[in-house]
Amino acid sequence: MRDCIFCKIVAGDIPAGKVYEDEHVVAFRDIQPQAPLHLLIVPRVHLASLDEVEDTALLGHIMVTAARLAREHGVSQGGYRVVVNCNQDGGQTVFHLHAHLLGGRFMTWPPG
Ligand code: DGP
């Protein structure tokens, strides 16, 4: 989608710290990391938010990829958090569906 920053990252039009990609998703480092490990897993297809998702296989793939990346980056045993912010009250700022993978520190609850 034109003017979508994550579509541009997916397409390789702007640089990002990509750590993984396959035919369905791309994962890269968050530009404003909130934990020692902070990756974003985004689908190649443009979906504005979780509210638009009907493809359960794609959503499952995003989650399985997050778990796999957590293992590969050494945070799975200690623990980690996967977050999907949805729309304004959910704190979403980039309107291309993405899951945050946060790890490498203790996560408090409830979130802010
Ligand atoms: P959210 O608030 O859930 O929509 O998270 C959006 C995240 O995207 C936020 O943590 C910062 C990150 N972000 C925004 N622009 C860029 C960018 O150009 N590159 C990278 N790597 N991350 C970005």
PDB file of C-alpha atoms in Angstrom, residues 2-105:
ATOM      1  CA  ARG A   2       1.329   3.414  -0.931  1.00  0.00           C
ATOM      2  CA  ASP A   3       2.432   5.546   2.031  1.00  0.00           C
ATOM      3  CA  CYS A   4       2.584   2.583   4.417  1.00  0.00           C
ATOM      4  CA  ILE A   5       5.986   2.505   6.143  1.00  0.00           C
ATOM      5  CA  PHE A   6       5.834  -1.251   6.816  1.00  0.00           C
ATOM      6  CA  CYS A   7       4.878  -1.991   3.201  1.00  0.00           C
ATOM      7  CA  LYS A   8       8.009  -0.057   2.196  1.00  0.00           C
ATOM      8  CA  ILE A   9      10.134  -2.092   4.635  1.00  0.00           C
ATOM      9  CA  VAL A  10       8.592  -5.345   3.351  1.00  0.00           C
ATOM     10  CA  ALA A  11       9.376  -4.283  -0.227  1.00  0.00           C
ATOM     11  CA  GLY A  12      12.942  -3.335   0.722  1.00  0.00           C
ATOM     12  CA  ASP A  13      12.361   0.278  -0.323  1.00  0.00           C
ATOM     13  CA  ILE A  14      13.552   1.601   3.035  1.00  0.00           C
ATOM     14  CA  PRO A  15      16.133  -0.074   5.273  1.00  0.00           C
ATOM     15  CA  ALA A  16      15.261  -1.925   8.460  1.00  0.00           C
ATOM     16  CA  GLY A  17      17.118  -4.408  10.606  1.00  0.00           C
ATOM     17  CA  LYS A  18      15.537  -7.448   9.020  1.00  0.00           C
ATOM     18  CA  VAL A  19      16.176 -10.665  10.938  1.00  0.00           C
ATOM     19  CA  TYR A  20      13.833 -13.057   9.128  1.00  0.00           C
ATOM     20  CA  GLU A  21      11.627 -13.287   6.069  1.00  0.00           C
ATOM     21  CA  ASP A  22       9.602 -15.909   4.277  1.00  0.00           C
ATOM     22  CA  GLU A  23       6.777 -15.914   1.746  1.00  0.00           C
ATOM     23  CA  HIS A  24       4.231 -14.686   4.299  1.00  0.00           C
ATOM     24  CA  VAL A  25       6.003 -12.465   6.831  1.00  0.00           C
ATOM     25  CA  VAL A  26       8.992 -10.214   7.450  1.00  0.00           C
ATOM     26  CA  ALA A  27      10.560  -9.620  10.890  1.00  0.00           C
ATOM     27  CA  PHE A  28      12.782  -6.680  11.758  1.00  0.00           C
ATOM     28  CA  ARG A  29      14.041  -4.730  14.773  1.00  0.00           C
ATOM     29  CA  ASP A  30      11.766  -2.057  16.224  1.00  0.00           C
ATOM     30  CA  ILE A  31      13.221   1.416  15.745  1.00  0.00           C
ATOM     31  CA  GLN A  32      12.223   2.330  19.334  1.00  0.00           C
ATOM     32  CA  PRO A  33      13.082  -0.831  21.280  1.00  0.00           C
ATOM     33  CA  GLN A  34      11.244  -1.322  24.564  1.00  0.00           C
ATOM     34  CA  ALA A  35      13.265  -4.370  25.601  1.00  0.00           C
ATOM     35  CA  PRO A  36      16.715  -5.822  24.829  1.00  0.00           C
ATOM     36  CA  LEU A  37      15.005  -7.882  22.124  1.00  0.00           C
ATOM     37  CA  HIS A  38      12.196  -6.049  20.340  1.00  0.00           C
ATOM     38  CA  LEU A  39      11.203  -7.419  16.955  1.00  0.00           C
ATOM     39  CA  LEU A  40       8.197  -6.691  14.771  1.00  0.00           C
ATOM     40  CA  ILE A  41       6.650  -9.521  12.756  1.00  0.00           C
ATOM     41  CA  VAL A  42       4.573  -8.162   9.885  1.00  0.00           C
ATOM     42  CA  PRO A  43       2.642  -9.882   7.095  1.00  0.00           C
ATOM     43  CA  ARG A  44       3.692  -9.101   3.523  1.00  0.00           C
ATOM     44  CA  VAL A  45       0.076  -8.356   2.696  1.00  0.00           C
ATOM     45  CA  HIS A  46      -1.261  -5.005   3.888  1.00  0.00           C
ATOM     46  CA  LEU A  47      -3.860  -5.397   6.624  1.00  0.00           C
ATOM     47  CA  ALA A  48      -4.452  -2.233   8.649  1.00  0.00           C
ATOM     48  CA  SER A  49      -5.003  -3.898  12.017  1.00  0.00           C
ATOM     49  CA  LEU A  50      -5.985  -7.090  13.809  1.00  0.00           C
ATOM     50  CA  ASP A  51      -9.571  -5.973  13.314  1.00  0.00           C
ATOM     51  CA  GLU A  52      -9.218  -6.668   9.554  1.00  0.00           C
ATOM     52  CA  VAL A  53      -7.803 -10.182   9.843  1.00  0.00           C
ATOM     53  CA  GLU A  54      -9.826 -13.127   8.590  1.00  0.00           C
ATOM     54  CA  ASP A  55      -6.904 -15.330   7.566  1.00  0.00           C
ATOM     55  CA  THR A  56      -6.426 -17.573  10.595  1.00  0.00           C
ATOM     56  CA  ALA A  57      -3.490 -19.388   8.995  1.00  0.00           C
ATOM     57  CA  LEU A  58      -1.645 -16.108   8.485  1.00  0.00           C
ATOM     58  CA  LEU A  59      -2.311 -15.038  12.071  1.00  0.00           C
ATOM     59  CA  GLY A  60      -1.116 -18.426  13.291  1.00  0.00           C
ATOM     60  CA  HIS A  61       2.013 -18.115  11.181  1.00  0.00           C
ATOM     61  CA  ILE A  62       2.780 -14.723  12.731  1.00  0.00           C
ATOM     62  CA  MET A  63       2.504 -16.222  16.229  1.00  0.00           C
ATOM     63  CA  VAL A  64       4.522 -19.345  15.399  1.00  0.00           C
ATOM     64  CA  THR A  65       7.185 -17.147  13.793  1.00  0.00           C
ATOM     65  CA  ALA A  66       7.328 -15.015  16.948  1.00  0.00           C
ATOM     66  CA  ALA A  67       7.888 -18.128  19.071  1.00  0.00           C
ATOM     67  CA  ARG A  68      10.534 -19.396  16.673  1.00  0.00           C
ATOM     68  CA  LEU A  69      12.373 -16.060  16.690  1.00  0.00           C
ATOM     69  CA  ALA A  70      12.202 -16.006  20.499  1.00  0.00           C
ATOM     70  CA  ARG A  71      13.962 -19.384  20.550  1.00  0.00           C
ATOM     71  CA  GLU A  72      16.519 -18.299  17.959  1.00  0.00           C
ATOM     72  CA  HIS A  73      17.282 -15.119  19.903  1.00  0.00           C
ATOM     73  CA  GLY A  74      17.666 -16.976  23.193  1.00  0.00           C
ATOM     74  CA  VAL A  75      14.722 -15.573  25.152  1.00  0.00           C
ATOM     75  CA  SER A  76      12.244 -18.450  25.070  1.00  0.00           C
ATOM     76  CA  GLN A  77      13.424 -20.164  28.235  1.00  0.00           C
ATOM     77  CA  GLY A  78      13.458 -16.948  30.269  1.00  0.00           C
ATOM     78  CA  GLY A  79      10.180 -15.837  28.749  1.00  0.00           C
ATOM     79  CA  TYR A  80       8.911 -13.158  26.458  1.00  0.00           C
ATOM     80  CA  ARG A  81       5.791 -11.300  25.410  1.00  0.00           C
ATOM     81  CA  VAL A  82       3.984 -11.055  22.070  1.00  0.00           C
ATOM     82  CA  VAL A  83       1.771  -7.973  21.723  1.00  0.00           C
ATOM     83  CA  VAL A  84      -0.636  -6.818  19.028  1.00  0.00           C
ATOM     84  CA  ASN A  85      -1.840  -3.263  19.561  1.00  0.00           C
ATOM     85  CA  CYS A  86      -5.155  -2.624  17.811  1.00  0.00           C
ATOM     86  CA  ASN A  87      -6.469   0.810  16.891  1.00  0.00           C
ATOM     87  CA  GLN A  88      -6.314   3.978  18.973  1.00  0.00           C
ATOM     88  CA  ASP A  89      -7.077   2.750  22.480  1.00  0.00           C
ATOM     89  CA  GLY A  90      -4.839  -0.251  21.885  1.00  0.00           C
ATOM     90  CA  GLY A  91      -1.908   2.088  21.267  1.00  0.00           C
ATOM     91  CA  GLN A  92      -1.485   1.268  17.577  1.00  0.00           C
ATOM     92  CA  THR A  93       0.547   3.895  15.723  1.00  0.00           C
ATOM     93  CA  VAL A  94       1.463   2.093  12.486  1.00  0.00           C
ATOM     94  CA  PHE A  95      -1.592   0.847  10.635  1.00  0.00           C
ATOM     95  CA  HIS A  96      -0.111  -2.264   9.063  1.00  0.00           C
ATOM     96  CA  LEU A  97      -0.763  -5.346  11.206  1.00  0.00           C
ATOM     97  CA  HIS A  98       2.264  -6.331  13.290  1.00  0.00           C
ATOM     98  CA  ALA A  99       3.131  -8.385  16.347  1.00  0.00           C
ATOM     99  CA  HIS A 100       5.733  -7.105  18.796  1.00  0.00           C
ATOM    100  CA  LEU A 101       8.105  -9.732  20.203  1.00  0.00           C
ATOM    101  CA  LEU A 102       9.613  -8.390  23.432  1.00  0.00           C
ATOM    102  CA  GLY A 103      12.190 -10.263  25.464  1.00  0.00           C
ATOM    103  CA  GLY A 104      15.365 -10.066  27.492  1.00  0.00           C
ATOM    104  CA  ARG A 105      13.868  -8.442  30.573  1.00  0.00           C
TER     105      ARG A 105
END
